[in-house]
PDB file of C-alpha atoms and ligand atoms in Angstrom:
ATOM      1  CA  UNK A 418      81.604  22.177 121.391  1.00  0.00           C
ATOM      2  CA  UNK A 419      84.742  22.234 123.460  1.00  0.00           C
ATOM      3  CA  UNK A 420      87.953  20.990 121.174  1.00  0.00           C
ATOM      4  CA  UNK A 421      91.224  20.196 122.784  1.00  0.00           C
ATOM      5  CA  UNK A 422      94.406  18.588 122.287  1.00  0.00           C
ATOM      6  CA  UNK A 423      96.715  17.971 125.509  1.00  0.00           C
ATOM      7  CA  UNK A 424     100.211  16.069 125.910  1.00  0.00           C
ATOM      8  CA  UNK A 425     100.425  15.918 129.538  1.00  0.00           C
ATOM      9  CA  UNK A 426      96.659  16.518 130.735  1.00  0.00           C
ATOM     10  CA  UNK A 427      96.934  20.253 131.403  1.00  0.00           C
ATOM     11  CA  UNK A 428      94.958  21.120 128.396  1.00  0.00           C
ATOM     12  CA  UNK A 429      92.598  18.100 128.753  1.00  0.00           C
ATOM     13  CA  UNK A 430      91.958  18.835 132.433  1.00  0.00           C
ATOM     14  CA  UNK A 431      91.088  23.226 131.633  1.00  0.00           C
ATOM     15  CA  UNK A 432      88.831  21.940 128.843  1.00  0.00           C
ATOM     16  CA  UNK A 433      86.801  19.140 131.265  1.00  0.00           C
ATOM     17  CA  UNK A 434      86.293  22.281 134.051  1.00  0.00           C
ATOM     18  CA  UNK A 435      85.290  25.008 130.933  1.00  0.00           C
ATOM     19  CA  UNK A 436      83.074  22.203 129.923  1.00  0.00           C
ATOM     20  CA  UNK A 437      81.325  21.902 132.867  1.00  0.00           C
ATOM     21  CA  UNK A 438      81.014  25.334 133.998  1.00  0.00           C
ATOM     22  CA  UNK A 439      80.087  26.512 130.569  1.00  0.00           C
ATOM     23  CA  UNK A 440      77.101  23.340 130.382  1.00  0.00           C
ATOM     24  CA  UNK A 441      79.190  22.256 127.003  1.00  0.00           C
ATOM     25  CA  UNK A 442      81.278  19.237 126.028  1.00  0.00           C
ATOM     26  CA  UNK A 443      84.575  19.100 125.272  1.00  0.00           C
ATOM     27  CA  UNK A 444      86.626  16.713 122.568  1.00  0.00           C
ATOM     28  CA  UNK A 445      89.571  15.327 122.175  1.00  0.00           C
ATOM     29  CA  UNK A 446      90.834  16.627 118.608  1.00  0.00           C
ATOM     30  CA  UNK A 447      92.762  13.274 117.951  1.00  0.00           C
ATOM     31  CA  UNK A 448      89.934  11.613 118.180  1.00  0.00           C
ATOM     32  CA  UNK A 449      87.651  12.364 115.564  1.00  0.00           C
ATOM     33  CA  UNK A 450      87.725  10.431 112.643  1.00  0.00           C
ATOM     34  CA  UNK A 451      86.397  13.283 110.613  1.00  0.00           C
ATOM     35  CA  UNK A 452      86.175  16.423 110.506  1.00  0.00           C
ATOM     36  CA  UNK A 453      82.825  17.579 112.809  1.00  0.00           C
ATOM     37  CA  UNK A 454      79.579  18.677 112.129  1.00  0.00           C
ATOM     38  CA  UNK A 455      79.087  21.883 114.019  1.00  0.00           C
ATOM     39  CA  UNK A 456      76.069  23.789 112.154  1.00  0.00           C
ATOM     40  CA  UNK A 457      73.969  23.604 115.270  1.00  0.00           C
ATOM     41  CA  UNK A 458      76.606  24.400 117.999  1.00  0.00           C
ATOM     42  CA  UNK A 459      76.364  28.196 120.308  1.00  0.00           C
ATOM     43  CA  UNK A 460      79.896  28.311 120.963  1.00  0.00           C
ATOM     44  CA  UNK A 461      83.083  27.058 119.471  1.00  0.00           C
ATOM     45  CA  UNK A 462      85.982  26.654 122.126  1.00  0.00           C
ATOM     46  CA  UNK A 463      89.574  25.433 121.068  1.00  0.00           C
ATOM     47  CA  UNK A 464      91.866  24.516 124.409  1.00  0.00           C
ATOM     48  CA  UNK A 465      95.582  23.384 124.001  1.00  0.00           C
ATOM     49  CA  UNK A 466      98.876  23.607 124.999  1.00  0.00           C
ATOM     50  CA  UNK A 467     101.606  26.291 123.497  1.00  0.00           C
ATOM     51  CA  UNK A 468     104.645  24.888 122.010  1.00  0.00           C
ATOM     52  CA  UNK A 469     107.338  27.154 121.359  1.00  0.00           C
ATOM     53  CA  UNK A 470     105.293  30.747 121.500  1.00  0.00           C
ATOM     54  CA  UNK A 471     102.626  28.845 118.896  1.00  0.00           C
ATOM     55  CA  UNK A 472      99.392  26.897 118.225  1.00  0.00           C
ATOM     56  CA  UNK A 473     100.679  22.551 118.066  1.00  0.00           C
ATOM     57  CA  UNK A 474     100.343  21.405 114.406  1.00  0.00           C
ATOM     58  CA  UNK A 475      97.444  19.118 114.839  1.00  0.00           C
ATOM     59  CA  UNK A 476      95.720  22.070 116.100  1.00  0.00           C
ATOM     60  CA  UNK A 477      96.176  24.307 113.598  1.00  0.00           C
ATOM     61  CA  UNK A 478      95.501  21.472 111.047  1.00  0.00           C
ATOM     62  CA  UNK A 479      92.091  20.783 112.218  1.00  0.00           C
ATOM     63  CA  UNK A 480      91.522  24.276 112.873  1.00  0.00           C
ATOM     64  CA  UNK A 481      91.925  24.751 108.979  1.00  0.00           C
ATOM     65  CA  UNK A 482      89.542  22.267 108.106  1.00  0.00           C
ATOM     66  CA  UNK A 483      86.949  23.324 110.624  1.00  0.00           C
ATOM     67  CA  UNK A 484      83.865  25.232 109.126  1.00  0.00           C
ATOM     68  CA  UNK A 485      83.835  28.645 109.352  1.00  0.00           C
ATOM     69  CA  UNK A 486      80.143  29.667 110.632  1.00  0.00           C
ATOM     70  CA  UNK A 487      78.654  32.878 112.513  1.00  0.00           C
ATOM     71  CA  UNK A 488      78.752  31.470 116.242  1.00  0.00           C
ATOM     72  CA  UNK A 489      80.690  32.801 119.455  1.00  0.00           C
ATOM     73  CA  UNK A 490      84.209  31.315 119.583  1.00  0.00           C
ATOM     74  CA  UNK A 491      86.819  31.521 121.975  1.00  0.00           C
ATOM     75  CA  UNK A 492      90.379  29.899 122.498  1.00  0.00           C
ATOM     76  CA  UNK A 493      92.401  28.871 125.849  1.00  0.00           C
ATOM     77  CA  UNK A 494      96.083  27.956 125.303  1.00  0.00           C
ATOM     78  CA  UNK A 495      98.017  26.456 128.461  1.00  0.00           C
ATOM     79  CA  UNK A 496     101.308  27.465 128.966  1.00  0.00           C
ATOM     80  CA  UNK A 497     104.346  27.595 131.332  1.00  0.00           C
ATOM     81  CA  UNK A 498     105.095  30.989 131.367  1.00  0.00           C
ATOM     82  CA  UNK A 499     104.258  32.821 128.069  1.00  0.00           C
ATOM     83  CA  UNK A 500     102.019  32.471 124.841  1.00  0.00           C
ATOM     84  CA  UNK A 501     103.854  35.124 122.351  1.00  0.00           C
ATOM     85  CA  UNK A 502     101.727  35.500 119.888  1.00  0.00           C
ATOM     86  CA  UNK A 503     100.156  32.105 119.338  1.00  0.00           C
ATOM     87  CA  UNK A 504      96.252  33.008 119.690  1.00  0.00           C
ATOM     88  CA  UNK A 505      96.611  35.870 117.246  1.00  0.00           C
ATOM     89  CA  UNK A 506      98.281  33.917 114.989  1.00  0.00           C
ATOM     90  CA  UNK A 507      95.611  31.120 115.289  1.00  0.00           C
ATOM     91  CA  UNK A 508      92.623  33.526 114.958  1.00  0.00           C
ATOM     92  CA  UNK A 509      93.977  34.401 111.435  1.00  0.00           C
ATOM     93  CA  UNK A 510      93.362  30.513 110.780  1.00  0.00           C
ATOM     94  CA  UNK A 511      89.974  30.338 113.085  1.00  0.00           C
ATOM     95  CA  UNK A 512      88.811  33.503 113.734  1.00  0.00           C
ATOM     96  CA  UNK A 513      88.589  33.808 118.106  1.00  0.00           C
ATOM     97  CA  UNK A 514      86.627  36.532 119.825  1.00  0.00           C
ATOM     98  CA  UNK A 515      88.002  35.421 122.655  1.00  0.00           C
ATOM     99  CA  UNK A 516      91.263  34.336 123.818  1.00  0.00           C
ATOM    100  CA  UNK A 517      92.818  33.746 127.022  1.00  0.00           C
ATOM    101  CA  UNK A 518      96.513  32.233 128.341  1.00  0.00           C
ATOM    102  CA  UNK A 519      96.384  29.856 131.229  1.00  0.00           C
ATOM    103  CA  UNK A 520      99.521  29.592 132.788  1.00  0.00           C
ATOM    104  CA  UNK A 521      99.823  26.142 133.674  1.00  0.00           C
ATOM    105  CA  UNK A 522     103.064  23.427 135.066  1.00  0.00           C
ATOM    106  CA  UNK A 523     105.401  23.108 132.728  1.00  0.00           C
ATOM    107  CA  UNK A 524     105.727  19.785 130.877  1.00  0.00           C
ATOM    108  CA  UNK A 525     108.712  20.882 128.588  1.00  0.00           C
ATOM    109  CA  UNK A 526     111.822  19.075 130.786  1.00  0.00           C
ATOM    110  CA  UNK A 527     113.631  18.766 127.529  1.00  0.00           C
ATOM    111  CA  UNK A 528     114.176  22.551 128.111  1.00  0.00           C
ATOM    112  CA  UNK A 529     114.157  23.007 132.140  1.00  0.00           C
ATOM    113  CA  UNK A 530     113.556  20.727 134.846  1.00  0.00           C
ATOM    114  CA  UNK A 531     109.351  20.718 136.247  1.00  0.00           C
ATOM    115  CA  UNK A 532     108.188  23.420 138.636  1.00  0.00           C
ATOM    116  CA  UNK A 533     108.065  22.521 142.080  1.00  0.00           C
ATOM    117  CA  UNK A 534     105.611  21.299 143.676  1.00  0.00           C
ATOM    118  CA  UNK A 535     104.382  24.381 145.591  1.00  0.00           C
ATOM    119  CA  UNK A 536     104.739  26.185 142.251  1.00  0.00           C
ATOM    120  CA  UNK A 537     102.812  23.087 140.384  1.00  0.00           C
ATOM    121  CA  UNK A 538      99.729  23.571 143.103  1.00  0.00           C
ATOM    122  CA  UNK A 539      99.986  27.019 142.961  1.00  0.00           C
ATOM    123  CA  UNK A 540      99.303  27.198 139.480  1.00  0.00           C
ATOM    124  CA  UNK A 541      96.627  24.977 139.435  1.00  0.00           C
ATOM    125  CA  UNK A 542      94.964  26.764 141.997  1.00  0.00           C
ATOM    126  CA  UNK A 543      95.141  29.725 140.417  1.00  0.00           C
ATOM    127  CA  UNK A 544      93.913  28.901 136.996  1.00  0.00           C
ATOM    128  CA  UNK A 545      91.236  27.107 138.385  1.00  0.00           C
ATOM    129  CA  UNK A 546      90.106  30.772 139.992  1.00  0.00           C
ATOM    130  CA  UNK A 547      90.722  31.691 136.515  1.00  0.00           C
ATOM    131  CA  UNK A 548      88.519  29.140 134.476  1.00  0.00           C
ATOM    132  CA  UNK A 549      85.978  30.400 136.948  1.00  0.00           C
ATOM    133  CA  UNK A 550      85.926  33.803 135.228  1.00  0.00           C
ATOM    134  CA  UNK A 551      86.630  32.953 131.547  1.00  0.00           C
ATOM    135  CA  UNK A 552      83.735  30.888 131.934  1.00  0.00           C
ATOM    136  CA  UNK A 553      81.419  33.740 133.118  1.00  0.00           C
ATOM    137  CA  UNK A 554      82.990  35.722 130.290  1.00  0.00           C
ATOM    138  CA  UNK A 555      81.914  32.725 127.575  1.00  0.00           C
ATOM    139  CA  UNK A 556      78.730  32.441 129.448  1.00  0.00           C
ATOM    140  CA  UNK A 557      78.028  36.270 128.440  1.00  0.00           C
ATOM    141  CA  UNK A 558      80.007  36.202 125.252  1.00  0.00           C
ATOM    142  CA  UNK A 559      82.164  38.797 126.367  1.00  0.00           C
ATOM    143  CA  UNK A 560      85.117  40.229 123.960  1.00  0.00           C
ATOM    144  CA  UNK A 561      88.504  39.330 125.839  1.00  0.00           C
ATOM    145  CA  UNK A 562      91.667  39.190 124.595  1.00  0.00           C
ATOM    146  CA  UNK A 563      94.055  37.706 127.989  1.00  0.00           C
ATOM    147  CA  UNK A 564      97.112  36.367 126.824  1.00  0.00           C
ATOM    148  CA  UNK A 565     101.087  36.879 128.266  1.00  0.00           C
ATOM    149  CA  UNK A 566     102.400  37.364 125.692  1.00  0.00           C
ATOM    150  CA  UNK A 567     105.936  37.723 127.250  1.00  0.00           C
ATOM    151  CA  UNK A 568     108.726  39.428 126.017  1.00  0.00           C
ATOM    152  CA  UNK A 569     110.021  39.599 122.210  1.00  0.00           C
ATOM    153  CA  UNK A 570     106.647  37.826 121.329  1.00  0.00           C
ATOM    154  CA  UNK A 571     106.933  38.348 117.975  1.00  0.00           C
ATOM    155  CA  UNK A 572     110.442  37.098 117.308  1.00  0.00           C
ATOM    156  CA  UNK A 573     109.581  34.142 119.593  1.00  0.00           C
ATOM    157  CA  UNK A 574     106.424  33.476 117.378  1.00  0.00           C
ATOM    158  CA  UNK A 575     108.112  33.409 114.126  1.00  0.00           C
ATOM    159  CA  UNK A 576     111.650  32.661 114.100  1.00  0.00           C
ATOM    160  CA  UNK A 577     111.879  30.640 117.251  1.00  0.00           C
ATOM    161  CA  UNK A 578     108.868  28.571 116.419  1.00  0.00           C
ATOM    162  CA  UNK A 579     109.265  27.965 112.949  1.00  0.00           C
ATOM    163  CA  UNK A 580     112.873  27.370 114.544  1.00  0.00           C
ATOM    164  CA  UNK A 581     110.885  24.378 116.695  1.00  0.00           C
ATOM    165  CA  UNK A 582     108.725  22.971 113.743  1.00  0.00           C
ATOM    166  CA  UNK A 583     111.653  22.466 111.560  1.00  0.00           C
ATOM    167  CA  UNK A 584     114.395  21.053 113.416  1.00  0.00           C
ATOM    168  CA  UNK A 585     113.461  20.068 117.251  1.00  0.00           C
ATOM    169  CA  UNK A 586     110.770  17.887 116.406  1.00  0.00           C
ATOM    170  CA  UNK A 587     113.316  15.144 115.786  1.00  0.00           C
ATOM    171  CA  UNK A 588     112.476  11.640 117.959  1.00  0.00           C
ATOM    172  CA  UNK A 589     116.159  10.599 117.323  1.00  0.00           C
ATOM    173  CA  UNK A 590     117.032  11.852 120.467  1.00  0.00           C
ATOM    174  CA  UNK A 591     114.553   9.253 122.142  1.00  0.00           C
ATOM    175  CA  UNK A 592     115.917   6.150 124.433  1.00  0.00           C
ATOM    176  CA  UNK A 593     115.012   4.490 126.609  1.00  0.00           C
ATOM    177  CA  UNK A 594     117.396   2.732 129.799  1.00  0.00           C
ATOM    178  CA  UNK A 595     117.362  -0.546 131.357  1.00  0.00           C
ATOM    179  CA  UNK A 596     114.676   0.288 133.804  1.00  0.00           C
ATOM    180  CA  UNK A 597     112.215  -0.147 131.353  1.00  0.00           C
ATOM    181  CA  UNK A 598     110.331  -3.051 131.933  1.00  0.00           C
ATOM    182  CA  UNK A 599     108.437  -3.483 128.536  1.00  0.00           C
ATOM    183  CA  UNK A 600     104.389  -2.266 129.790  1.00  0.00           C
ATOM    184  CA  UNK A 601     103.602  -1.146 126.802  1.00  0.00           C
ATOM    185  CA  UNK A 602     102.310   2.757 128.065  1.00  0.00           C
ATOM    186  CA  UNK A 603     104.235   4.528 125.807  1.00  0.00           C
ATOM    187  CA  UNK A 604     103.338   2.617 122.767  1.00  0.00           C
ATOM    188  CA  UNK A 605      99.366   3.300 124.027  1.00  0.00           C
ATOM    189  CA  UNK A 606     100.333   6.748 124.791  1.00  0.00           C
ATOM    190  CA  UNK A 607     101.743   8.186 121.495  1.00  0.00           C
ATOM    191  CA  UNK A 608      99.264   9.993 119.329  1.00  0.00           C
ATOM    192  CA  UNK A 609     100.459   9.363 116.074  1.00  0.00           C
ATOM    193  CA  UNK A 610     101.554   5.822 116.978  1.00  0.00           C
ATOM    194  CA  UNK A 611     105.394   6.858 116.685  1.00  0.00           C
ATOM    195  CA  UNK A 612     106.381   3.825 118.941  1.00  0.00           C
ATOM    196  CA  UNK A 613     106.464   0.017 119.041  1.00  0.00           C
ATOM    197  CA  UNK A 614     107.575  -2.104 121.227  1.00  0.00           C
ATOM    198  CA  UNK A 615     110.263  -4.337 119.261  1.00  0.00           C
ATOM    199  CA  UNK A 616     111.722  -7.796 122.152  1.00  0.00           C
ATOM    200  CA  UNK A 617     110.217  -5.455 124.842  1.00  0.00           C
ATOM    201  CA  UNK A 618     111.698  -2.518 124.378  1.00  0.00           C
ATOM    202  CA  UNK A 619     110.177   0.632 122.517  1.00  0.00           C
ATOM    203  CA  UNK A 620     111.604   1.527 119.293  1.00  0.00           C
ATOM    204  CA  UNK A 621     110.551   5.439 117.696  1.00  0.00           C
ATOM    205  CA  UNK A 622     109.051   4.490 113.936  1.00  0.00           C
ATOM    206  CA  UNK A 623     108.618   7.905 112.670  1.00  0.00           C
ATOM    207  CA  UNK A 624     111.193  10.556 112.499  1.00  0.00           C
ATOM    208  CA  UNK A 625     109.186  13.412 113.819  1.00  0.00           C
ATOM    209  CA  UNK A 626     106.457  14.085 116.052  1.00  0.00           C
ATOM    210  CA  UNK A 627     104.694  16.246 118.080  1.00  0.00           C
ATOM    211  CA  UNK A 628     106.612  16.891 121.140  1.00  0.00           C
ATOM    212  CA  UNK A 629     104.034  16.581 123.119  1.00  0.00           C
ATOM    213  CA  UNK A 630     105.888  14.654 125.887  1.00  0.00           C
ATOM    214  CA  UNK A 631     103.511  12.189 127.066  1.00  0.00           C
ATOM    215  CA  UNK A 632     105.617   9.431 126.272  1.00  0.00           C
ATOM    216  CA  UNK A 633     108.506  10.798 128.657  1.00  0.00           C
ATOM    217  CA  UNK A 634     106.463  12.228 131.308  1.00  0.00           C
ATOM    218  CA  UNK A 635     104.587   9.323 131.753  1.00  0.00           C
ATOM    219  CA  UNK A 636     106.648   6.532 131.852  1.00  0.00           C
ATOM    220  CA  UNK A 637     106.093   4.744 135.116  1.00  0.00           C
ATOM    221  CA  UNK A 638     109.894   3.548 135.390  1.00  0.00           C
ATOM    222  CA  UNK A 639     111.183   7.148 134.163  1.00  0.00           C
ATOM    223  CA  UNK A 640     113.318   5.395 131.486  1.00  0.00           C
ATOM    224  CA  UNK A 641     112.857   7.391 128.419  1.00  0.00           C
ATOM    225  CA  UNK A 642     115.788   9.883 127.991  1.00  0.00           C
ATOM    226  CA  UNK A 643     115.819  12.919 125.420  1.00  0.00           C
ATOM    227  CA  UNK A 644     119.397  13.178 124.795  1.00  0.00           C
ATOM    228  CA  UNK A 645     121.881  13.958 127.848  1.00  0.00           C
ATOM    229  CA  UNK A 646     118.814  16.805 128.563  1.00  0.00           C
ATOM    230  CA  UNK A 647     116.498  14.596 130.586  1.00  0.00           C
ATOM    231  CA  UNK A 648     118.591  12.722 132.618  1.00  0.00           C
ATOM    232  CA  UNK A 649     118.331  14.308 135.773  1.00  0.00           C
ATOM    233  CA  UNK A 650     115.300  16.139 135.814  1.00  0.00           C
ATOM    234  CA  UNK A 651     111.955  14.935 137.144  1.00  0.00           C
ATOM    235  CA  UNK A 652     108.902  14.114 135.267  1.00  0.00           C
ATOM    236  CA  UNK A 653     104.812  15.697 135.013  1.00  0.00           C
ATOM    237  CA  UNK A 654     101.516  14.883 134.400  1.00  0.00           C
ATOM    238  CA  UNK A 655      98.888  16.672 135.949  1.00  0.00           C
ATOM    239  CA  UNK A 656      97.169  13.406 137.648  1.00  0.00           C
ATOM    240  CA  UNK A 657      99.766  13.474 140.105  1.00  0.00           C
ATOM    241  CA  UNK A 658      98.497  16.667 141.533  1.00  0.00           C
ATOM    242  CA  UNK A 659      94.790  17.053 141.155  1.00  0.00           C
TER     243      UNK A 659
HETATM  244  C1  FMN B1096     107.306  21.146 122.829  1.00  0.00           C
HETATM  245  C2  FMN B1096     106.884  22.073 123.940  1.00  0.00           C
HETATM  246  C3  FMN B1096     107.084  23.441 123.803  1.00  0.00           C
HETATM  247  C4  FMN B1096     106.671  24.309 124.821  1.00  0.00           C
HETATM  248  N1  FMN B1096     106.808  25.652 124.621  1.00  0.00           N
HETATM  249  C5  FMN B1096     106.354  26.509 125.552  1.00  0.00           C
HETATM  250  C6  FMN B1096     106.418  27.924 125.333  1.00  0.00           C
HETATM  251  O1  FMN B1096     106.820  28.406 124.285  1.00  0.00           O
HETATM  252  N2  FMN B1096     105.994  28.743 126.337  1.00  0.00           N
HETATM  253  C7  FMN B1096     105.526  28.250 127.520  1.00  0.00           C
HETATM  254  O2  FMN B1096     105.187  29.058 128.391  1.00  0.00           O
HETATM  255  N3  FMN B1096     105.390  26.915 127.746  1.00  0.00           N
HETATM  256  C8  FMN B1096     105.802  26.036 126.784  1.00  0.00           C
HETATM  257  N4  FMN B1096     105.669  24.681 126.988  1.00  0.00           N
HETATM  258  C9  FMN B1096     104.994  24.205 128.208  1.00  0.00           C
HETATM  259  C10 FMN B1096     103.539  23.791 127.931  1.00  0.00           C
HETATM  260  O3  FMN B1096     102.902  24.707 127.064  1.00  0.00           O
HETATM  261  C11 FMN B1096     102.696  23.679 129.205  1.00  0.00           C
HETATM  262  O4  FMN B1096     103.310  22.917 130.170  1.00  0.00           O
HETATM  263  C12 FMN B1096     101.313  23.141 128.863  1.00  0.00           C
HETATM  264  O5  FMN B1096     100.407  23.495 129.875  1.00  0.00           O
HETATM  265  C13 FMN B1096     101.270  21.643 128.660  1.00  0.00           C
HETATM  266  O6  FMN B1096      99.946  21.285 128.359  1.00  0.00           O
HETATM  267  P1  FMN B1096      99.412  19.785 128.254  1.00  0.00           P
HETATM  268  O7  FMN B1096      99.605  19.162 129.631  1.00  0.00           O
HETATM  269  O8  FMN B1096      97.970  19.925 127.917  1.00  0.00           O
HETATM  270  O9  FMN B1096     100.191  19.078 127.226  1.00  0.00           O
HETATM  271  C14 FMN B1096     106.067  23.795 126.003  1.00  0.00           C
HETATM  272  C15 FMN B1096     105.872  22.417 126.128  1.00  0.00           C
HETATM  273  C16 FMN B1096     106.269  21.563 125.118  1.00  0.00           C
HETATM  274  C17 FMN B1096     106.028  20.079 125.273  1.00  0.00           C
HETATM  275  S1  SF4 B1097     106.233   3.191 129.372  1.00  0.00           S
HETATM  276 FE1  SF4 B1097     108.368   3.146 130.090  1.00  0.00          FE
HETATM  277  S2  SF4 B1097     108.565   1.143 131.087  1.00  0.00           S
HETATM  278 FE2  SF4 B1097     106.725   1.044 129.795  1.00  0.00          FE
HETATM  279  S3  SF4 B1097     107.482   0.231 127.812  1.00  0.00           S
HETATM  280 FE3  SF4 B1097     107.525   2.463 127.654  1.00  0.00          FE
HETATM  281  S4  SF4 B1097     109.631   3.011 128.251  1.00  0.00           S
HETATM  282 FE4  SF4 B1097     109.288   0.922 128.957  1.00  0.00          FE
HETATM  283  S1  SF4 B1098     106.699  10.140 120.476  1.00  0.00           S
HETATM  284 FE1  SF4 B1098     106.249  10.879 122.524  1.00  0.00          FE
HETATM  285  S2  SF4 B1098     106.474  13.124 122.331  1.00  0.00           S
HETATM  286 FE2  SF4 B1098     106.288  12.304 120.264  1.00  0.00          FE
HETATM  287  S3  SF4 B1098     104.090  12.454 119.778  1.00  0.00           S
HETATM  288 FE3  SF4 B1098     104.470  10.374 120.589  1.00  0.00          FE
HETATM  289  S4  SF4 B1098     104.019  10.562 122.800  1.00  0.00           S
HETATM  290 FE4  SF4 B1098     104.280  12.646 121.995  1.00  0.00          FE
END
């Protein structure tokens, strides 16, 4: 069994081709209702997106609650650039014998603008060439550990995301403009149903979330705004380029 958890379909998309190639199935995490049975499984795979140099809540959560049994696991984060130290940090929760960065387009426009598009397609290219060989490695069971980890990982791992988890998580800084013509996506979108649509026009319920981005990034009219941050950058989801 294949678990994943994806904001902007990077995550989702590396866990569909590891599926495949690796003749498993992979799972969205948000949508079980309970916790799995997976007694009978060969191989445990956990695929998801780093936020902030760590492992996304929901991940971690279910990873705690996941039971613990004698089988080959591995774990695939997708990233921008760098990982830190998130799959070590994670295997202390769920123990990995494997674990391998993708680095993937970056989603996080609250911090920079997207990648370009020769750099979006270039990544995706080459991760796909990668995916090819982690999933010869899971095929084998092979012992990897592939991560950038960047620079400072450690300080980036602890302070900065503990930093992230504590205060940036914050959907006050949500809005939306005029352009928004009252579909209803973002409502549909959000995970943890943190909006509603109140005469039209989407209202944030809950006064933290996951960051995940989906909301912004997908908006078909661009007219979510993070703060002053987002205003002139562009927006990603990986079904615009594959
Ligand atoms: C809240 C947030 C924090 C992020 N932090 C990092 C980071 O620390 N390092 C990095 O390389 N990319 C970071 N990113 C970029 C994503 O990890 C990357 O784009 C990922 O592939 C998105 O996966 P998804 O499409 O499955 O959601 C961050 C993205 C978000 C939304
Ligand atoms: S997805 Fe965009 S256009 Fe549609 S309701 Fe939400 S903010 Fe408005
Ligand atoms: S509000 Fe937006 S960023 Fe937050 S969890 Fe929902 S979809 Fe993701």
């Amino acid at each position: 069994m294949i678990f994943y958890f994806s904001g902007t379909g990077n995550s989702k998309w590396v866990a569909k081709q590891i599926a495949e190639l690796t003749f498993d199935k992979a799972y969205n995490i948000m949508e079980f209702e309970e916790i799995p049975n997976i007694k009978d499984e060969k191989q445990i795979g956990f695929i998801f997106p780093i936020y902030a140099w760590g492992a996304p809540e929901p991940v971690l959560n279910f990873a705690k609650k996941l039971e613990n049994i004698n089988i080959f696991t591995f774990g695939i984060c997708t990233c921008g650039e760098e990982a830190g130290l998130a799959m070590k940090r994670f295997s202390k929760i769920y123990h990995l014998d494997s674990s391998y960065s993708l680095i993937m387009p970056n989603n996080y426009i609250i911090g920079t603008d997207i990648d370009e598009d020769r750099i979006i397609n270039n990544k995706i290219n080459n991760a796909y060439n990668k995916i090819k060989t982690i999933s010869t490695d899971i095929l084998n069971k092979n012992k990897v550990y592939d991560i950038e980890e960047g620079k400072f990982s450690k300080l980036k791992s602890t302070i900065f995301n503990f930093g992230f988890n504590k205060f940036a998580r914050t959907t006050r800084k949500f809005y939306v403009i005029d352009k928004c013509n009252g579909c209803g996506l973002c409502v549909k979108n959000c995970i943890i149903s943190a909006i509603q649509l109140i005469d039209k026009k989407p209202i944030w319920n809950k006064k933290l979330c996951y960051q995940c981005l989906r909301c912004i990034n997908e908006c078909p009219k661009q007219a979510i705004q993070y703060g002053k941050a987002t205003e002139n950058r562009n927006r990603y989801m990986i079904n615009r380029y594959i």
